[in-house]
PDB file of C-alpha atoms in Angstrom:
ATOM      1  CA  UNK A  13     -12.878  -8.269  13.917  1.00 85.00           C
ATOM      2  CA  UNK A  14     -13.157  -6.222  17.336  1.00 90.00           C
ATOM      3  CA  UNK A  15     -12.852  -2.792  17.580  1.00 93.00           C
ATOM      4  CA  UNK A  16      -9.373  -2.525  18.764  1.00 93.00           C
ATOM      5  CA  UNK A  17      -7.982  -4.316  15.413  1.00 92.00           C
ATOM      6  CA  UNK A  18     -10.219  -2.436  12.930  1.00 94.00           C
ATOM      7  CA  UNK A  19      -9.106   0.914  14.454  1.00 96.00           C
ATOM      8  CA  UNK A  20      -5.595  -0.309  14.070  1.00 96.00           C
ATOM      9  CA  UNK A  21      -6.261  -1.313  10.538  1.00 96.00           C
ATOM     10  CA  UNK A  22      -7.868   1.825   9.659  1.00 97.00           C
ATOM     11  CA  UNK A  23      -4.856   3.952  11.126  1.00 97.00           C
ATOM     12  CA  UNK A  24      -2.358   1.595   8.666  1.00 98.00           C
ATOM     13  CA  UNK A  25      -4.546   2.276   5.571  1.00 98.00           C
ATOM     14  CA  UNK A  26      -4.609   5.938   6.306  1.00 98.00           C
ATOM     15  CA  UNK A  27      -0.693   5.917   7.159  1.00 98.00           C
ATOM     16  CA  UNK A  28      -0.271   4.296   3.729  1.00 98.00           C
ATOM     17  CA  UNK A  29      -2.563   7.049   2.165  1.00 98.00           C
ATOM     18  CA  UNK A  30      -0.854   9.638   3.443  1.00 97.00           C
ATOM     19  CA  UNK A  31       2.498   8.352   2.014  1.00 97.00           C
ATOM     20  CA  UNK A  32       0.974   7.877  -1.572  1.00 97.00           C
ATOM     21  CA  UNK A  33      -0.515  11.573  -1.020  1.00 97.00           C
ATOM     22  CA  UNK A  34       2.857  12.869  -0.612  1.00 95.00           C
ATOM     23  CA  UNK A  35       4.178  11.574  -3.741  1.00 94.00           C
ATOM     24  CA  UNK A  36       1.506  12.046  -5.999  1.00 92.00           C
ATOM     25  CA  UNK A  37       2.093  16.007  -4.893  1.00 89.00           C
ATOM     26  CA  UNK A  38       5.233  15.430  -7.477  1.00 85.00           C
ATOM     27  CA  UNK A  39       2.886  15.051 -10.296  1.00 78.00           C
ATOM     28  CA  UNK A  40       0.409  18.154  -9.640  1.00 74.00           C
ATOM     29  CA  UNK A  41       1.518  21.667 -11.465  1.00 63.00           C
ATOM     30  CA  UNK A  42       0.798  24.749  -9.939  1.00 59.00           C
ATOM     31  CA  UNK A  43      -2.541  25.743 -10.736  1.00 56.00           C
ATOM     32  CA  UNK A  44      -1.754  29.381 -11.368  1.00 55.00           C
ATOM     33  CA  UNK A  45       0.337  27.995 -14.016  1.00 59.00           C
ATOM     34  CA  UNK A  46      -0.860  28.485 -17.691  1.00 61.00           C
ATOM     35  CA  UNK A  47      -2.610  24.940 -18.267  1.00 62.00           C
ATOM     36  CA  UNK A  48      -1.274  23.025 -21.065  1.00 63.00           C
ATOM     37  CA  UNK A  49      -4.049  21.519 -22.964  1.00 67.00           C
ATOM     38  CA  UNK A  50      -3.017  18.102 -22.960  1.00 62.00           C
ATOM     39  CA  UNK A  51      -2.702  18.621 -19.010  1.00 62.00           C
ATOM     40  CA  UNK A  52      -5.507  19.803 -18.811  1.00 61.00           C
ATOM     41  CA  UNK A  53      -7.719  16.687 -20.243  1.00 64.00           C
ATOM     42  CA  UNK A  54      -5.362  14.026 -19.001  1.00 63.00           C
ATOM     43  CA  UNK A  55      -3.223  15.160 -16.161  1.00 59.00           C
ATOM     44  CA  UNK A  56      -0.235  14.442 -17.916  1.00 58.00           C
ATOM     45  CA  UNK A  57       2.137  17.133 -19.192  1.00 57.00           C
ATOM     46  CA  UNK A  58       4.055  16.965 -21.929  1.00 56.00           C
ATOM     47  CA  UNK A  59       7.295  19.441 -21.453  1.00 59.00           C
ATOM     48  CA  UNK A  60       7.953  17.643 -17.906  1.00 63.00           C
ATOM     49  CA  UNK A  61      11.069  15.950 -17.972  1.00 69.00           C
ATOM     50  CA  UNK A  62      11.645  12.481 -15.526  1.00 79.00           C
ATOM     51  CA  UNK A  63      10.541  12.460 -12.175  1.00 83.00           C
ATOM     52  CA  UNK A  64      12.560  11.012  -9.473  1.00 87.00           C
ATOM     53  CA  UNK A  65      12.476   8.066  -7.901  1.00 90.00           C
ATOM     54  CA  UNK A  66      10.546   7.727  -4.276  1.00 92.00           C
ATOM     55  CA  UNK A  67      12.721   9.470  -1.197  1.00 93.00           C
ATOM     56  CA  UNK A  68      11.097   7.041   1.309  1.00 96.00           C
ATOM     57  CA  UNK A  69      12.155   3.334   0.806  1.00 96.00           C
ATOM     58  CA  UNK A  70       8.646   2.440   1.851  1.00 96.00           C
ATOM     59  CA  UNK A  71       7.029   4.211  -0.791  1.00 96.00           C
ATOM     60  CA  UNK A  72       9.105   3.011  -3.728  1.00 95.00           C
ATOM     61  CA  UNK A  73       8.502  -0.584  -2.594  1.00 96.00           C
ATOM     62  CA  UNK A  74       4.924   0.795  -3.216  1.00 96.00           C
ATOM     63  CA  UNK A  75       6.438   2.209  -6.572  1.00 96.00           C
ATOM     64  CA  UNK A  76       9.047   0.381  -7.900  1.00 93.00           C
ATOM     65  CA  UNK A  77      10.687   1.264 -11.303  1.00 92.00           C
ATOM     66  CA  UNK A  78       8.750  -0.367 -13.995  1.00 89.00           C
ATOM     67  CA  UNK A  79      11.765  -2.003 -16.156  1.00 91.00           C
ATOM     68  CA  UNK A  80      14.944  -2.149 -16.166  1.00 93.00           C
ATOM     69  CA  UNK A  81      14.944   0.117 -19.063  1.00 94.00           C
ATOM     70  CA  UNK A  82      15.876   3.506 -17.991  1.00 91.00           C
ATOM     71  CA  UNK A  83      13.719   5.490 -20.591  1.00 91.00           C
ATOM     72  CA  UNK A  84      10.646   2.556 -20.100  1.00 91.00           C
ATOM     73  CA  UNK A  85      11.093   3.622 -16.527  1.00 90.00           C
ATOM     74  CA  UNK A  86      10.646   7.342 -16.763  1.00 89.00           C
ATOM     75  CA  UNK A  87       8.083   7.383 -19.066  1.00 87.00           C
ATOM     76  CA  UNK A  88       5.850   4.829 -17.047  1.00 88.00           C
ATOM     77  CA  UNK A  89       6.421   7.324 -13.934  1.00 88.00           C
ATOM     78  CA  UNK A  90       5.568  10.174 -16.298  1.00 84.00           C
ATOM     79  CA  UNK A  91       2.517   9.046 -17.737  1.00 82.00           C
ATOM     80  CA  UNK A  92       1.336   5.807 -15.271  1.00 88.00           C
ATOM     81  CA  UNK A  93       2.261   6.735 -11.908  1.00 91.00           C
ATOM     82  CA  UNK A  94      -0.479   8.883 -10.768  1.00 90.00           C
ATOM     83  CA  UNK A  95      -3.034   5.973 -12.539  1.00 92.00           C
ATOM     84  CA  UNK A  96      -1.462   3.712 -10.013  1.00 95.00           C
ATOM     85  CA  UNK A  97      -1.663   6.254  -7.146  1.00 96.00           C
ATOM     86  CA  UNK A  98      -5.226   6.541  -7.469  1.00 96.00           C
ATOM     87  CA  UNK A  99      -5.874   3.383  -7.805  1.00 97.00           C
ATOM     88  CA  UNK A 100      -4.261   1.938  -4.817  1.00 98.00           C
ATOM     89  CA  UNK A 101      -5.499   5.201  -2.746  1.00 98.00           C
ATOM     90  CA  UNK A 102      -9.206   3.888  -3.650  1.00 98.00           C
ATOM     91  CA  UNK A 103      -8.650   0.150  -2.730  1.00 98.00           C
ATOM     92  CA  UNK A 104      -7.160   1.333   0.593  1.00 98.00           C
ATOM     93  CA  UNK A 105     -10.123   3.551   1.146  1.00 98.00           C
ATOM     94  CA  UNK A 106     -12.729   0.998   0.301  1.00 97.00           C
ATOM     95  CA  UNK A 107     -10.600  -0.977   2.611  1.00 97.00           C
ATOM     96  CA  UNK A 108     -10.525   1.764   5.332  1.00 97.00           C
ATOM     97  CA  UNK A 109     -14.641   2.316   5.016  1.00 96.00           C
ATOM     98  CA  UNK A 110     -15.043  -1.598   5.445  1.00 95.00           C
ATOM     99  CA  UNK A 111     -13.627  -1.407   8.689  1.00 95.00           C
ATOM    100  CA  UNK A 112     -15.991   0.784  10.155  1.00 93.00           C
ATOM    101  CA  UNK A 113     -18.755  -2.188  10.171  1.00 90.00           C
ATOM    102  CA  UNK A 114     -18.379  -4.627  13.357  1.00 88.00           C
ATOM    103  CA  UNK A 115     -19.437  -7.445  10.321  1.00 89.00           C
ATOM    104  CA  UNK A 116     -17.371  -7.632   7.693  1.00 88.00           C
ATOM    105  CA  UNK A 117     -18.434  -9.742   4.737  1.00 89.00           C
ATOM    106  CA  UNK A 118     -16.489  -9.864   1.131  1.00 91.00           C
ATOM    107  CA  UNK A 119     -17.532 -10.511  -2.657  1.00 92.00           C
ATOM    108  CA  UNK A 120     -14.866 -11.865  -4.727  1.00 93.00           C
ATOM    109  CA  UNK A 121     -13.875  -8.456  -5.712  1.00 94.00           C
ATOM    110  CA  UNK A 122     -14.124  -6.841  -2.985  1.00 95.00           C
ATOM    111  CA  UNK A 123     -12.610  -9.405  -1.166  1.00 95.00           C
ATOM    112  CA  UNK A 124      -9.585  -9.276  -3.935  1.00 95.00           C
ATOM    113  CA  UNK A 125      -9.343  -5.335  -3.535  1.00 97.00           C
ATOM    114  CA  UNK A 126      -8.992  -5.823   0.159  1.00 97.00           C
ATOM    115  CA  UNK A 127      -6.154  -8.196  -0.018  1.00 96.00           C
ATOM    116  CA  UNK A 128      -4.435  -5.764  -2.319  1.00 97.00           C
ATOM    117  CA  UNK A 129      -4.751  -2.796   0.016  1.00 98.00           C
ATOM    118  CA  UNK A 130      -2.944  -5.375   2.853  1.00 98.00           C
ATOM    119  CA  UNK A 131      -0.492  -5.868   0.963  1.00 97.00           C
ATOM    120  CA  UNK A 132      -0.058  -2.247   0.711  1.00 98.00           C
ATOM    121  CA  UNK A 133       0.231  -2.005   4.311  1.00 98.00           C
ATOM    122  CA  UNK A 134       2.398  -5.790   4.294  1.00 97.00           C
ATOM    123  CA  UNK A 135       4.993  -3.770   1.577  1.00 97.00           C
ATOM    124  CA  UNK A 136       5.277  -0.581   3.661  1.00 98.00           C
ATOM    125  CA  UNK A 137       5.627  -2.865   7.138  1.00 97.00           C
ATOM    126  CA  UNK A 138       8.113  -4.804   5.258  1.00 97.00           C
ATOM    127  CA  UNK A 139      10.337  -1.767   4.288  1.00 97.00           C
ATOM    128  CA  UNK A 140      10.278  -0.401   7.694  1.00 96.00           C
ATOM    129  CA  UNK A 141      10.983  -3.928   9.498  1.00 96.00           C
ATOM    130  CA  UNK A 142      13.934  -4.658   7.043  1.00 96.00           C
ATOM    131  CA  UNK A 143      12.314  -7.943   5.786  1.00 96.00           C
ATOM    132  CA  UNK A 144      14.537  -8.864   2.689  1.00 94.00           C
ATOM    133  CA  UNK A 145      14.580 -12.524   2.662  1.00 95.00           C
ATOM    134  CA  UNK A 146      13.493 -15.476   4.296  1.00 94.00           C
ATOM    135  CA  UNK A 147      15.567 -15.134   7.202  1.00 96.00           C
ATOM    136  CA  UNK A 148      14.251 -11.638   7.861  1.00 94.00           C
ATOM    137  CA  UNK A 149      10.993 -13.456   7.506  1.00 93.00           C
ATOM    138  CA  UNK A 150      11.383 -16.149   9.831  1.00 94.00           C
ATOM    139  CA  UNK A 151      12.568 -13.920  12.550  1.00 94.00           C
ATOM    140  CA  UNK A 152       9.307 -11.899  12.083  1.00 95.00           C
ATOM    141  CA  UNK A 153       7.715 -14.805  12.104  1.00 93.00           C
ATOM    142  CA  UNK A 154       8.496 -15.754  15.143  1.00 92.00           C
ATOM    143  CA  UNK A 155       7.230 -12.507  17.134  1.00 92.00           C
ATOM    144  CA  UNK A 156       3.331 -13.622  17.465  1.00 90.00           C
ATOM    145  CA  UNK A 157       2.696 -13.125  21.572  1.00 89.00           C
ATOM    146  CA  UNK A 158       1.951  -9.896  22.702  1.00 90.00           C
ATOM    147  CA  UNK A 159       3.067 -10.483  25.822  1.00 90.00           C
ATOM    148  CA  UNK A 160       6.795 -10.583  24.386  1.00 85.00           C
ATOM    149  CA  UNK A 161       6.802  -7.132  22.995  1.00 90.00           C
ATOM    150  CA  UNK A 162       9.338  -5.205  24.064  1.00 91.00           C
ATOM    151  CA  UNK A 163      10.347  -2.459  21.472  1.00 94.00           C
ATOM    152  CA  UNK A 164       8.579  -0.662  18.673  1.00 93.00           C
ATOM    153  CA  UNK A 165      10.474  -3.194  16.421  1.00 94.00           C
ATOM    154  CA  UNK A 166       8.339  -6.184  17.807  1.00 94.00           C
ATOM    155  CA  UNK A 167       5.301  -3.931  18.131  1.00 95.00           C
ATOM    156  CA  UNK A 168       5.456  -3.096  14.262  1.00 95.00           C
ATOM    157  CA  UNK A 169       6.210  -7.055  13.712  1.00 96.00           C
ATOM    158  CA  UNK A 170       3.340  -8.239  15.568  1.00 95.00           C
ATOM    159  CA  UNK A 171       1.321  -5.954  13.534  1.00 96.00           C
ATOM    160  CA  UNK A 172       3.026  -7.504  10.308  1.00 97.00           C
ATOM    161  CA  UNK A 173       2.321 -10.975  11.058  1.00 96.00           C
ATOM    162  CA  UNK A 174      -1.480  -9.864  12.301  1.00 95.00           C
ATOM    163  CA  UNK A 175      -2.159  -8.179   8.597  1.00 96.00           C
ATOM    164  CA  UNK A 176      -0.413 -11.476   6.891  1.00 96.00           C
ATOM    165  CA  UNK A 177      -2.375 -13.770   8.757  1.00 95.00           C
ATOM    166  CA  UNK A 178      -5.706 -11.619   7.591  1.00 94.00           C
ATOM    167  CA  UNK A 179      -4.523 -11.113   4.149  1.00 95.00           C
ATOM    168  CA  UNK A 180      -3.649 -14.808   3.847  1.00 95.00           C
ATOM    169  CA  UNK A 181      -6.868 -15.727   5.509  1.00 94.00           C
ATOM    170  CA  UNK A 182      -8.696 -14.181   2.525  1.00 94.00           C
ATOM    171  CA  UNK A 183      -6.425 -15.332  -0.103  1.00 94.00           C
ATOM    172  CA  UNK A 184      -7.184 -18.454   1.518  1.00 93.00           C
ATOM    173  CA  UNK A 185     -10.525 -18.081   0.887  1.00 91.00           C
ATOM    174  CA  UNK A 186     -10.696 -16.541  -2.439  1.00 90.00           C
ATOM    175  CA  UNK A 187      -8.659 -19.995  -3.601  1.00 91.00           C
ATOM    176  CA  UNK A 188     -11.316 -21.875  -2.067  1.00 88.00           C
ATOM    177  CA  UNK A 189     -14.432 -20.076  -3.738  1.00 82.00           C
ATOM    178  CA  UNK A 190     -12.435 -20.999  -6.848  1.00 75.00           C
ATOM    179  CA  UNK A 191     -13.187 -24.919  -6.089  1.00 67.00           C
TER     180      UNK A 191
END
């Protein structure tokens, strides 16, 4: 990758980051609070009552409710949430850190972890482009010469299709290694 597309890719991991930072703020207790035990040791506390969905559309398509359940739902916010904060906050670092090498070469894992922090980036593109269905897709789709961009709408689209094309270029790969 040149320079120019790993800086871009760097500034969408951290963008993403920064959005999962923000919400896992919801799940920290003031520190000059009396720590419960249980808090303490796991993070979780026990007399909190359910958090609320994601403001930003973006970041529950990051998020989304666990089941259907109402009660499933809250409790896998409550207790899981943070777990799945973390972890996609570390794949998107790892990701971030491997773009600050001119060569960029993948294990299996490693090459799994970075297709999972692009489709981080895909999901929160996605959101903001208003992709919901095939027909958004196709339109997207079709916006691959930079030399057609006109708004900030086929700026962020031509970004979109960039990261699929990379994602699917590893998936593509990881399928093959598999053969």
């Amino acid at each position: 990758m040149h320079e120019p597309e790993r800086k871009l890719l760097r500034d969408l991991f951290d963008d993403v980051i920064t959005l999962l930072e923000e919400r896992d703020e919801i799940h920290r207790v003031d520190p000059a609070e009396d720590l419960d035990p249980l808090y303490a040791l796991t993070g979780m506390s026990p007399d909190r009552g359910p958090l609320p969905e994601p403001s930003d559309p973006a970041t529950a398509r990051l998020l989304p409710v666990a089941s259907d359940d109402e009660q499933v739902a809250n409790e896998f916010r409550r207790f899981g949430e943070q777990d799945l904060i973390a972890a996609k906050i570390g794949r998107l670092r790892e990701a971030q850190f491997l773009m600050e090498n001119t060569r960029i070469v993948l294990d299996e894992a490693a090459a799994s972890r970075f297709a999972q922090a692009l489709n981080d980036v895909r999901l929160v593109l996605s959101q903001r482009l208003g992709i919901r269905d095939e027909q958004d897709s196709e339109r997207i789709g079709q916006i691959n010469d930079a030399a057609q961009v006109q708004t900030s709408q086929d700026y962020m689209a031509l970004v979109y299709n960039l990261i699929s094309w990379v994602q699917d270029t590893i998936m593509q790969a990881l399928l093959d290694s598999e053969y």
